[in-house]
Coordinates of C-alpha atoms in Angstrom, one line a residue:
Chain A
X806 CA 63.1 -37.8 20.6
X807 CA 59.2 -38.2 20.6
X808 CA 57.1 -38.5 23.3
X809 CA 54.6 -40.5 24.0
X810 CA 51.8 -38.7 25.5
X811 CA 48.0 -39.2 27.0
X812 CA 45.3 -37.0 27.8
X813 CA 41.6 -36.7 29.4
X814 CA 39.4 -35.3 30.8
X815 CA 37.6 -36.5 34.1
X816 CA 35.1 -35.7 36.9
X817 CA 36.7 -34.8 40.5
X818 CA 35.9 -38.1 41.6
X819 CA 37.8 -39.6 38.9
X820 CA 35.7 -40.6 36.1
X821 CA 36.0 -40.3 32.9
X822 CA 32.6 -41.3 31.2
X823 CA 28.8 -42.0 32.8
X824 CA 27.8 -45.6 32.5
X825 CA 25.6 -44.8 30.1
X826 CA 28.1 -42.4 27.7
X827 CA 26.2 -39.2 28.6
X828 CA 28.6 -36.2 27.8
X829 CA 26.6 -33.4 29.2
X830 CA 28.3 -33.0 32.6
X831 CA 31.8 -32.6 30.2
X832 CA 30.1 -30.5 27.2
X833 CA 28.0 -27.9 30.0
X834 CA 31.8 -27.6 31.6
X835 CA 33.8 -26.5 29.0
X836 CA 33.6 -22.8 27.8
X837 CA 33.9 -22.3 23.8
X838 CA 36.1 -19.2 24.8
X839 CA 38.8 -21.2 26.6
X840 CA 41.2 -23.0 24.7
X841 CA 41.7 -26.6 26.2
X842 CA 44.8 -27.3 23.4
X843 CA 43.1 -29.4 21.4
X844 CA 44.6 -27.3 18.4
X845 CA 48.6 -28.1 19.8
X846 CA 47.8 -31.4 20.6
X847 CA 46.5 -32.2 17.1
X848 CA 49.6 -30.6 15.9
X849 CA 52.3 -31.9 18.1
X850 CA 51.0 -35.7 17.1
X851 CA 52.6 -37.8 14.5
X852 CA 50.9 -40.8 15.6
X853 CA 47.5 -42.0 17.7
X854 CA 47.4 -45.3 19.3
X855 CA 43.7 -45.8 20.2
X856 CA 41.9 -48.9 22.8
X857 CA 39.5 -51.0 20.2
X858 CA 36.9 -49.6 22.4
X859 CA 37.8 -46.0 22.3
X860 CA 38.4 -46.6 18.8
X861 CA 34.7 -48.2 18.4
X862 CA 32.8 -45.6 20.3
X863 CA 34.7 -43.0 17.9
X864 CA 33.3 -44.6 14.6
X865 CA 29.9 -44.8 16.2
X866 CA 30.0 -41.3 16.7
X867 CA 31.0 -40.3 14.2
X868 CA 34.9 -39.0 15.3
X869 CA 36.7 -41.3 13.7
X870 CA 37.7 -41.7 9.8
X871 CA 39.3 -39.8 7.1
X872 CA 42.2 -37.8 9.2
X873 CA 45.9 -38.4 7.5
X874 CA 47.7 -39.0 10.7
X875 CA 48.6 -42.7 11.3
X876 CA 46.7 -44.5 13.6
X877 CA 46.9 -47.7 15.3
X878 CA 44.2 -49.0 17.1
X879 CA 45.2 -51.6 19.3
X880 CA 42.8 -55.3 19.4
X881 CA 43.0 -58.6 20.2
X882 CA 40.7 -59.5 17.1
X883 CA 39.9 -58.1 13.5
X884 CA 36.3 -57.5 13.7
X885 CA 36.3 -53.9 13.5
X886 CA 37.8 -54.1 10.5
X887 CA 35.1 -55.9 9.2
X888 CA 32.3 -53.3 9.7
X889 CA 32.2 -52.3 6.8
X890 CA 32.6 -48.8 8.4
X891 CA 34.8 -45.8 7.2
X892 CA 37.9 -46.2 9.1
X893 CA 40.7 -43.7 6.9
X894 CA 43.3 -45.3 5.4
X895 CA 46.1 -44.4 8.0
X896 CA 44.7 -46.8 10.2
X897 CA 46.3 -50.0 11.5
X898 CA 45.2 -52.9 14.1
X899 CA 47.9 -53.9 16.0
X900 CA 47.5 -57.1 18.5
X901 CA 51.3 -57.3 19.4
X902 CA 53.4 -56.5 21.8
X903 CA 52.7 -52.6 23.0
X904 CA 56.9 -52.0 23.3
X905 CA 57.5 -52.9 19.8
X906 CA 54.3 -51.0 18.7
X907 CA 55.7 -48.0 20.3
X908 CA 59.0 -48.8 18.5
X909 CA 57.6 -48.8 15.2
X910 CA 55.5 -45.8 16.2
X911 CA 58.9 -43.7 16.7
X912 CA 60.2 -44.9 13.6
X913 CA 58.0 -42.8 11.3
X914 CA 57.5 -40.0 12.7
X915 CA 59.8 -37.3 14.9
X916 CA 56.5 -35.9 16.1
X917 CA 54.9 -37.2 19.2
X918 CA 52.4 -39.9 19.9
X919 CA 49.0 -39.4 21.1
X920 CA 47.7 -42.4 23.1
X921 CA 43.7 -42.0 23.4
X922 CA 42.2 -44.7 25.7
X923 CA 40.9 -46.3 27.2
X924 CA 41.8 -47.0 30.9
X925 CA 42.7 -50.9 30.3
X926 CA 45.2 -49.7 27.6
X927 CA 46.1 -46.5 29.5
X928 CA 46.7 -48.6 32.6
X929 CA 48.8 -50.8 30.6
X930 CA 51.2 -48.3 28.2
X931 CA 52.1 -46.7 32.5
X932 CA 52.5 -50.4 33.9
X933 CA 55.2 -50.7 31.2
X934 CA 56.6 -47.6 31.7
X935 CA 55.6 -46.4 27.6
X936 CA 54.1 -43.1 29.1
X937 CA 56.3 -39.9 29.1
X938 CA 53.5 -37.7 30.1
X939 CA 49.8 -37.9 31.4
X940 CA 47.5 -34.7 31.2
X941 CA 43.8 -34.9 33.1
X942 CA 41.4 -31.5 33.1
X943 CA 39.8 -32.2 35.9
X944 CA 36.0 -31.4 35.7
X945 CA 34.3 -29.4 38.4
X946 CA 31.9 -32.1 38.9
X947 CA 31.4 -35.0 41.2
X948 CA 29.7 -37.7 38.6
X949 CA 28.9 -40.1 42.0
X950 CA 29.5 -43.5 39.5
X951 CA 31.1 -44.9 36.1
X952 CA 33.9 -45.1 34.2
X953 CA 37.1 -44.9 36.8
X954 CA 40.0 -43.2 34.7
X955 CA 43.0 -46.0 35.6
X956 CA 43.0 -49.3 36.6
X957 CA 45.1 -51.1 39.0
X958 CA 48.9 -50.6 39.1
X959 CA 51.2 -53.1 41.0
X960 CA 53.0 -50.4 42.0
X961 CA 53.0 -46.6 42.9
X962 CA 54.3 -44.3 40.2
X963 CA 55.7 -41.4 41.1
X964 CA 55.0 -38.3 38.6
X965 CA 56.7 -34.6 38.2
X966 CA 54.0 -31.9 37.5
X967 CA 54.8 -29.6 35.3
X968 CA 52.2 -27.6 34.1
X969 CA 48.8 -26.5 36.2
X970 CA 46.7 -24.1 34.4
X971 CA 43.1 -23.1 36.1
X972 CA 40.3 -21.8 33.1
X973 CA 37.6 -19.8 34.0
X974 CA 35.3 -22.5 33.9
X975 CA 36.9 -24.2 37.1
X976 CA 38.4 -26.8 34.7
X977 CA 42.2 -27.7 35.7
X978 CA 44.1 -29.0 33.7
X979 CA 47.3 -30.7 35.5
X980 CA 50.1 -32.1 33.3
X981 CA 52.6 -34.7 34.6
X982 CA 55.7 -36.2 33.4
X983 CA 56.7 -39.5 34.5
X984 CA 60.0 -40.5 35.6
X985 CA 61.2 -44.1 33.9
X986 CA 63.3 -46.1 35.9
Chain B
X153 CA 27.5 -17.6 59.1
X154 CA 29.6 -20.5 59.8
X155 CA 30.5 -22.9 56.5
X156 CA 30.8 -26.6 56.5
X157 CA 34.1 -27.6 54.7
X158 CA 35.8 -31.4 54.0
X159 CA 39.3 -31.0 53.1
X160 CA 41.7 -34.3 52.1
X161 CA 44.9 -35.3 50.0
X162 CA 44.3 -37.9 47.3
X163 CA 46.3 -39.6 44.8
X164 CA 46.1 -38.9 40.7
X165 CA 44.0 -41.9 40.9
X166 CA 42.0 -40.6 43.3
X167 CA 43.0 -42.8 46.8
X168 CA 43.0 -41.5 49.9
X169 CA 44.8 -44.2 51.6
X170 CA 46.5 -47.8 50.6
X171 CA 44.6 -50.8 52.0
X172 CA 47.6 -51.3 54.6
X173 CA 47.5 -47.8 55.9
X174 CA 50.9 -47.0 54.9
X175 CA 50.8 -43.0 54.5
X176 CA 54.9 -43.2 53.1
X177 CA 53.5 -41.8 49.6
X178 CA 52.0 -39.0 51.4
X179 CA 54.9 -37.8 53.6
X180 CA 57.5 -38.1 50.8
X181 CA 55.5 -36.0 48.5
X182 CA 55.2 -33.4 51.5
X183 CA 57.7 -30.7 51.8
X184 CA 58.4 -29.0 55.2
X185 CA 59.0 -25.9 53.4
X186 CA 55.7 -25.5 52.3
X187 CA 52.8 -24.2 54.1
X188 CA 49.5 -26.5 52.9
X189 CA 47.7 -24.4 55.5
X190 CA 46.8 -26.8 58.5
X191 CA 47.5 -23.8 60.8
X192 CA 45.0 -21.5 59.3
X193 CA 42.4 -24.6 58.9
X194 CA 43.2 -25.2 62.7
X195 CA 42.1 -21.5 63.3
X196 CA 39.1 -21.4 61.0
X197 CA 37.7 -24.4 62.8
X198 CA 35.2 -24.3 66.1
X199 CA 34.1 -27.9 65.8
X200 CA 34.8 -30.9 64.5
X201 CA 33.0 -33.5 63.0
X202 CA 34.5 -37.0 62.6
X203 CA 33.4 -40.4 61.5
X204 CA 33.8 -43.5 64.1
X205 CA 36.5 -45.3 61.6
X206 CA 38.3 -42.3 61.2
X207 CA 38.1 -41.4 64.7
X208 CA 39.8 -45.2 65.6
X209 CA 42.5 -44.7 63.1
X210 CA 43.6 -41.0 65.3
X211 CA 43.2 -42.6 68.4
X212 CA 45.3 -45.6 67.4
X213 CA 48.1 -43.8 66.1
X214 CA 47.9 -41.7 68.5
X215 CA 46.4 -38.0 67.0
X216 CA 43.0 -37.7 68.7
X217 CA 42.7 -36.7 72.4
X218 CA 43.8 -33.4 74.4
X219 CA 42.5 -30.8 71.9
X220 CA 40.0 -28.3 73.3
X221 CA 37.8 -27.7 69.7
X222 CA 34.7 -29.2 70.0
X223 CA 34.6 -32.9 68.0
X224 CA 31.6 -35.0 67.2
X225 CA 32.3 -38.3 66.2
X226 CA 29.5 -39.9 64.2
X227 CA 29.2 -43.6 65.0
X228 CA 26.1 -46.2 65.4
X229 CA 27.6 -47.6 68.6
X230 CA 29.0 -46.3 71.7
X231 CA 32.0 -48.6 72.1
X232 CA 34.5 -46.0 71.0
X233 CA 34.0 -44.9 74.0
X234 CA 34.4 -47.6 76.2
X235 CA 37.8 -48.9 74.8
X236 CA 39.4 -47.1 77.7
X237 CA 41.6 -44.9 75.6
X238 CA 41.5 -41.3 76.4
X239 CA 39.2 -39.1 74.1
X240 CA 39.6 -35.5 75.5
X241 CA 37.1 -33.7 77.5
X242 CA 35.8 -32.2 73.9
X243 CA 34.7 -35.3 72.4
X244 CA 30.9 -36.4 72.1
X245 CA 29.5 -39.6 70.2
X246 CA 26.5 -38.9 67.8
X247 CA 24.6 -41.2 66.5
X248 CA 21.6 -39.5 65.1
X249 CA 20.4 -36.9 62.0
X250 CA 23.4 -35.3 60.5
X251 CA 21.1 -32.4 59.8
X252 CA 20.6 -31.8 63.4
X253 CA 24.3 -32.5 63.8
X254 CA 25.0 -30.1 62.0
X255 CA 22.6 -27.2 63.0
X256 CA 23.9 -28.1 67.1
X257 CA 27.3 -27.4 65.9
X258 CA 26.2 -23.8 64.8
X259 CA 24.6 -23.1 67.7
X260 CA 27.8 -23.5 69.7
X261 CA 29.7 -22.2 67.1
X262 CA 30.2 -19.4 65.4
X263 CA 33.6 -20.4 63.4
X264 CA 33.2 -22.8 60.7
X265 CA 32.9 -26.9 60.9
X266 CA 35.7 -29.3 60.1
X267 CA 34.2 -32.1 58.4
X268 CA 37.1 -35.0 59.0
X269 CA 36.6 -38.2 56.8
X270 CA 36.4 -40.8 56.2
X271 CA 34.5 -41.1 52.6
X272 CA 31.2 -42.7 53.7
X273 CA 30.9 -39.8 56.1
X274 CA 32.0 -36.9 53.4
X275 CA 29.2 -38.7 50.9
X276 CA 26.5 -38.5 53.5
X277 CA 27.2 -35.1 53.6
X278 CA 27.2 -34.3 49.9
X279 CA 24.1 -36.8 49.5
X280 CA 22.0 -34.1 52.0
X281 CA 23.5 -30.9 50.7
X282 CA 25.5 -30.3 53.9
X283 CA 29.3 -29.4 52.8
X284 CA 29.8 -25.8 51.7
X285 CA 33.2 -26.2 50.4
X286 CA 35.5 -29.5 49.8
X287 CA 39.4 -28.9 49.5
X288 CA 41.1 -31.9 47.5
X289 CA 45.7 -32.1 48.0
X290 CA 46.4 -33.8 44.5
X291 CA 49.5 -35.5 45.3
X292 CA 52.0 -36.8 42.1
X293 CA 51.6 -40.1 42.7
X294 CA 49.3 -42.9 41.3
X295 CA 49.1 -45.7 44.0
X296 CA 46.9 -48.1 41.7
X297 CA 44.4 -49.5 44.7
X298 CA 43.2 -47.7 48.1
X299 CA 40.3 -46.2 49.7
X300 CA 38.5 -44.5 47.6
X301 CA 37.7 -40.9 48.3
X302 CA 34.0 -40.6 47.7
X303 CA 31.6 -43.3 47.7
X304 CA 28.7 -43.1 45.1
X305 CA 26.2 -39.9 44.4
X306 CA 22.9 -40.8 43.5
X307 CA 23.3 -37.3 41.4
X308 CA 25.7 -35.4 39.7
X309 CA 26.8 -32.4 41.9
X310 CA 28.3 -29.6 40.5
X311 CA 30.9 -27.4 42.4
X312 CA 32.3 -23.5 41.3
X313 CA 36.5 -23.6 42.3
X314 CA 37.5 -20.7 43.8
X315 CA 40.9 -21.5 44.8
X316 CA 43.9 -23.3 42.7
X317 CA 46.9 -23.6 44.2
X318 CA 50.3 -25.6 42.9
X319 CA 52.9 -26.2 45.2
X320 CA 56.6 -26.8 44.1
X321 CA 56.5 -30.1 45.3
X322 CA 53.9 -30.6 42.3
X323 CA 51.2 -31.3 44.6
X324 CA 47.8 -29.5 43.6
X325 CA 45.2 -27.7 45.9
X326 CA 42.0 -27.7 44.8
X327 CA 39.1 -25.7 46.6
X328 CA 35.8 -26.2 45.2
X329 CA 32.2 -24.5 47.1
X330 CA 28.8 -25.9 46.7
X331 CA 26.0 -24.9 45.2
X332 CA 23.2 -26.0 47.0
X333 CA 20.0 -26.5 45.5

């Protein structure tokens, strides 16, 4: 049965980007000897389901396009689409209901799905309980502003860690599981 | 040379409290069989210093008065003190520099200084470079809206963990030191 998993990183105070989209405070943190498991992720994921945001700030920078793994990017309009950018050719937009998208997620692949921002959709995929499992490295910085990792729930969620691993670099990585009701 | 240290217990989303006060998703994530160290921060600690809001809150439900350790409770007015609830023999009002606050504590003191909330108080003291170490409980639950736990930074401040420790419970402590500039 695959899983439906999501993954950041953010600063102790619980950001996940600078107002501005400065990455230094993330790229001086991280250590190019420790392995993060980027590598497992990429492999464990049949499937991304991407914020039209997330998915814009991607192609801007360049991270986005040509990979084979399916991807939906979920919008409320077309206008990405239109570009005229490289955006692969395993990627969808999807404006429907996020329970059916999951569905039809699970139907074509047995290998997990990576869901990859932003908060709004995040927030969303946990308020209708679509999340198996959350994973945050938490950055040994306080950023003192920006982007706030979640937005509001209408009720508490209760989580079961189950894996805390500290790297060198005073990153933590903590990964939860959440238990549907 | 005595240290400075904050420590608290936040939510995933990074809440220290709800907006009504109620602390039930702190006590049921709490286990009795497991020692979070109150004991040995109790014996580590000759003074503490205490913000007026958070100072209410202890007197209100009824944890603040009788102790013998030194407390300073930071606060623009002297009505605390006039409420006609009883404060302990220990307790002083303080109203001025927190540098000086902080150097008076020394001089009385050589264990080390319990800075005690809440978050305007504990960003004050970040802001002027006057916490030596910050201890964060990550408790599994995401409460969706609350007090934050750290008010805005006017600069990033970076901070060198030297202590990770996960709890069966799944809660997560996480002590970080300061470097000051």
């Amino acid at each position: 049965m695959s899983k439906v998993f999501a993954g950041m990183a953010a600063s102790l105070d619980g950001y996940v980007a600078t107002r501005n989209g400065d990455l230094s405070w993330l790229n001086q943190a991280m250590s190019s000897d420790e392995d993060y498991g980027f590598a497992a992720t990429m492999k464990r994921t049949g499937a991304y389901i991407i914020g039209a945001n997330t998915y814009r700030e991607m192609i801007e920078s360049g991270m986005a396009g040509g990979g084979t793994t399916p991807t939906y990017v979920v919008t409320h309009q077309q206008s990405i689409k239109g570009s005229g950018k490289e955006v692969g050719n395993e990627v969808s937009f999807y404006s429907g209901d996020l329970r059916m998208l999951v569905e039809r997620a699970k139907r074509e692949t047995n290998k997990d799905i990576c869901l990859f921002g932003g908060a709004d959709l995040v927030t969303q995929f946990i308020e209708l309980d679509l999340l198996d499992e959350l994973g945050i490295s938490i950055i040994p910085v306080l950023l003192g502003d920006g982007v706030p990792f979640f937005g509001r729930f209408n009720e508490w969620k209760r989580l079961t860690l189950f894996e805390c691993k500290e790297y060198k670099s005073g990153i933590v990585l903590l990964n939860y599981r959440f238990a549907h009701s």
